[in-house]
XYZ file of C-alpha atoms in Angstrom:
287
model
C 17.916 195.245 133.535
C 19.408 197.957 130.897
C 16.965 200.348 129.226
C 18.046 203.356 126.523
C 15.387 206.510 126.446
C 16.880 208.140 123.125
C 14.169 207.481 120.915
C 12.330 210.435 119.385
C 10.895 208.565 116.796
C 9.313 205.500 118.749
C 7.685 205.352 122.252
C 5.646 202.352 123.594
C 1.530 204.444 124.392
C 0.599 201.596 126.510
C 0.533 198.028 127.192
C -1.691 194.399 127.485
C -3.673 191.966 127.099
C -0.840 190.742 124.754
C -0.583 193.327 123.152
C 1.959 196.626 122.750
C 0.754 199.841 121.247
C 3.340 201.446 119.809
C 4.233 205.208 117.641
C 6.508 204.673 115.027
C 7.138 208.559 113.787
C 3.574 209.675 113.564
C 1.983 205.479 112.643
C 0.446 203.980 115.463
C 0.583 200.163 115.488
C -1.096 197.293 117.611
C 1.202 194.846 118.346
C 1.544 190.617 119.493
C 4.108 190.871 122.453
C 4.220 187.354 124.787
C 5.570 188.660 127.115
C 2.133 191.152 127.853
C 0.227 188.895 130.151
C -1.441 191.629 131.987
C -4.662 193.372 131.239
C -5.252 197.024 129.502
C -5.510 200.098 132.338
C -8.440 201.141 130.037
C -9.283 200.242 126.247
C -6.708 200.985 123.962
C -9.028 202.806 121.900
C -9.437 205.115 124.370
C -5.526 205.276 124.652
C -4.771 205.297 120.687
C -6.474 204.523 117.361
C -4.297 202.464 115.942
C -3.148 202.842 112.310
C -2.681 199.088 111.597
C -3.001 196.416 113.865
C -1.467 192.621 113.498
C -3.989 190.233 113.847
C -2.954 186.322 114.796
C -4.012 183.472 113.358
C -5.120 180.335 114.716
C -3.667 178.304 112.839
C -0.401 179.967 112.870
C 1.005 183.458 111.076
C -1.552 186.157 110.929
C -2.063 189.356 108.680
C -1.783 193.222 109.326
C -5.198 194.858 109.383
C -5.377 198.747 108.337
C -7.228 201.035 109.555
C -5.576 203.753 107.847
C -3.451 203.972 104.920
C -0.212 203.322 105.692
C 2.345 203.672 103.697
C 4.926 200.950 102.695
C 7.845 201.921 104.641
C 8.665 204.524 106.680
C 12.117 205.840 108.216
C 12.538 206.650 112.429
C 16.064 207.918 113.575
C 17.661 207.155 116.523
C 20.294 210.005 117.573
C 22.230 210.665 114.198
C 21.210 206.760 112.507
C 18.087 205.830 110.492
C 16.209 203.354 109.508
C 13.926 202.302 107.412
C 10.299 200.709 109.309
C 7.946 197.886 107.280
C 5.761 196.421 108.562
C 6.141 192.412 107.391
C 4.719 188.865 107.862
C 5.127 187.752 111.536
C 4.487 190.989 113.122
C 7.753 192.499 112.604
C 8.574 195.661 111.443
C 12.183 195.710 110.413
C 13.376 197.005 113.704
C 13.921 195.881 117.394
C 14.451 199.235 118.805
C 14.628 198.296 122.669
C 18.880 197.347 121.286
C 19.410 200.535 121.139
C 20.695 199.928 123.813
C 23.247 197.710 122.784
C 24.301 200.394 120.173
C 25.041 202.450 122.531
C 27.225 200.174 124.314
C 28.951 199.125 121.464
C 29.664 202.500 119.917
C 31.631 203.759 122.939
C 33.496 200.264 123.088
C 34.598 201.004 119.489
C 35.047 204.547 119.691
C 37.291 204.616 123.023
C 39.081 201.400 121.482
C 41.664 203.985 119.925
C 42.537 201.432 117.542
C 40.337 199.345 114.452
C 38.254 197.326 115.465
C 36.412 194.652 113.159
C 33.277 193.305 113.946
C 31.172 190.063 112.964
C 27.756 190.262 112.704
C 25.790 187.377 112.909
C 22.105 186.839 111.985
C 22.042 190.302 110.885
C 18.991 191.203 110.410
C 18.304 194.380 108.577
C 21.697 195.721 110.321
C 20.399 198.219 113.313
C 24.342 197.180 114.772
C 26.092 196.732 111.492
C 24.880 200.401 111.286
C 25.369 201.376 114.777
C 29.185 199.733 114.557
C 30.238 201.172 111.244
C 28.983 204.803 112.172
C 31.817 204.783 115.631
C 34.501 203.363 112.920
C 34.536 199.984 113.015
C 34.830 197.548 109.842
C 31.680 195.124 109.601
C 31.038 191.222 108.276
C 27.310 191.065 108.101
C 25.562 187.781 107.788
C 22.116 186.516 107.467
C 20.463 184.322 105.709
C 18.161 185.982 104.436
C 18.413 187.794 101.411
C 15.903 190.266 101.704
C 17.249 190.845 104.970
C 20.464 191.671 104.194
C 19.211 194.568 101.069
C 17.416 195.998 103.844
C 20.702 196.513 105.953
C 22.111 197.824 102.889
C 19.206 200.386 102.867
C 19.838 201.394 106.112
C 23.271 201.891 105.683
C 22.525 204.321 102.711
C 19.859 206.255 105.036
C 22.485 206.595 107.938
C 24.624 208.272 105.342
C 27.526 205.211 105.310
C 27.528 203.286 102.408
C 31.043 203.981 101.863
C 32.007 202.554 105.154
C 33.746 199.004 105.419
C 31.167 196.166 105.464
C 31.001 192.605 103.839
C 27.571 191.746 102.876
C 27.205 187.907 103.072
C 24.312 185.693 102.771
C 24.643 182.561 103.807
C 24.512 180.458 106.914
C 26.009 181.658 109.834
C 27.138 178.436 111.296
C 28.880 177.364 107.971
C 30.351 180.978 107.765
C 32.355 180.394 110.914
C 33.812 176.839 110.131
C 34.729 178.512 106.703
C 36.108 181.319 108.425
C 38.031 179.649 111.090
C 39.522 177.522 108.246
C 40.355 180.431 106.479
C 42.172 182.128 109.633
C 40.265 184.954 109.816
C 39.763 187.009 112.882
C 37.342 189.267 114.384
C 37.788 191.466 117.327
C 33.948 191.966 118.528
C 30.846 189.548 117.597
C 27.294 190.283 117.582
C 24.805 187.086 117.798
C 21.039 187.740 117.657
C 19.508 184.564 117.165
C 15.757 183.413 116.670
C 14.409 181.047 119.234
C 13.592 178.814 115.865
C 15.210 178.735 112.406
C 15.239 176.378 109.234
C 18.162 177.004 106.989
C 17.482 176.957 103.198
C 19.147 173.299 103.035
C 16.312 172.233 106.250
C 19.083 172.792 108.804
C 17.654 173.218 112.215
C 18.322 176.332 114.467
C 17.273 175.563 118.218
C 18.675 178.070 120.270
C 18.372 176.063 123.933
C 20.239 173.204 121.932
C 22.774 175.106 119.650
C 23.618 178.296 121.459
C 26.562 177.216 123.365
C 28.220 175.130 120.648
C 28.180 177.807 118.460
C 29.115 180.593 120.436
C 32.839 178.135 121.102
C 32.629 177.856 117.542
C 32.854 182.070 116.892
C 35.048 181.875 120.183
C 37.766 180.685 117.349
C 37.264 183.498 114.979
C 37.994 186.160 117.923
C 41.252 188.009 117.536
C 44.105 187.704 120.332
C 42.880 191.259 121.854
C 38.992 190.804 121.391
C 36.817 193.937 122.321
C 33.551 192.342 122.883
C 31.159 189.924 122.212
C 27.718 190.034 122.623
C 24.469 187.655 122.163
C 20.825 188.614 122.042
C 17.596 186.329 123.167
C 14.780 187.410 122.370
C 13.328 183.368 123.385
C 11.213 183.820 126.424
C 12.108 182.093 129.704
C 15.340 182.495 128.681
C 17.484 184.514 131.657
C 19.914 186.280 131.381
C 21.917 184.761 133.903
C 21.963 181.419 131.194
C 23.630 183.911 128.741
C 26.679 184.677 131.503
C 27.200 181.472 131.740
C 27.613 180.621 128.251
C 30.080 183.478 128.211
C 31.209 182.277 131.060
C 32.475 178.730 129.377
C 32.798 179.328 125.674
C 35.173 182.955 126.237
C 38.151 182.035 128.012
C 39.811 185.646 127.323
C 40.504 188.276 130.070
C 37.400 190.564 130.421
C 34.564 191.256 132.220
C 31.083 189.343 131.899
C 27.614 190.899 132.249
C 23.959 190.067 131.382
C 20.848 191.929 131.830
C 17.275 191.992 130.830
C 16.425 194.455 128.095
C 13.717 196.952 127.987
C 11.669 199.408 127.013
C 9.749 202.661 128.492
C 6.272 203.191 128.470
C 4.205 205.997 128.644
C 2.564 203.659 131.869
C 3.487 204.768 135.554
C 5.487 202.111 136.465
C 5.747 199.609 133.722
C 8.584 198.922 131.468
C 8.309 196.480 128.395
C 10.649 193.339 128.935
C 12.489 192.610 125.632
C 14.796 189.835 126.040
C 17.989 189.146 127.326
C 21.709 190.105 126.186
C 24.819 188.838 127.615
C 28.436 191.133 127.571
C 31.825 189.771 127.606
C 34.449 193.150 126.896
C 38.119 192.191 126.693
C 40.316 193.782 128.757
C 42.345 196.515 127.000
């Protein structure tokens, strides 16, 4: 289990009955969380009144219910980096704060490499990992199929004062892009992938992590440089154990290095409670 405790602008206040009560700077949100199968210690209204709550629909999806006037967008900081927060559909805010534990690891690896590092960030969303890697001095290729998410990544780079860093922004299907990079002979020293549990491409392509992740990692192994720094796989799929990610890396990355896998969690203000937020598998090459 890995937990990053450096957040000043974010915290999980309390959890219970399928929801988490969070504070994003000065805004309090109540959002669903499938991992929270325990009960509230006391009614959440007695703990903190949320400014907004995401309510699921019985027919799928859901909507935000606002109790106060919430800005369309506001900013939070971690270390010297700044990110935009914006309530969106499907309960998202545009940032996964638990990933700070991996940002810290990647920053250290890049800074300690003492050589130029090129990073391929796949399913890169709004660019938390892109910002972290670029801040450490890496060049980054940021790939996501959603154009609006790529635009949000550019915004996050600007908020952190990193717009001049060498980042390529690509709107494309990740599998198709990696296949083309193999044909072009491009190589990367590090690969990050943050695949969804399920996805559908612009041309009807179906992605299911259980059936597709192993083949995808094998494909990505072909764009690794001869001296890879790291490969990071993140999964938010409930029930996909860290050992699964470790086994996939063991079978697919046939290079010298170490492999570890771990549960990623967030601390909470509740005594004895941490919030599980998924799993990560990390290959670190032998320098």
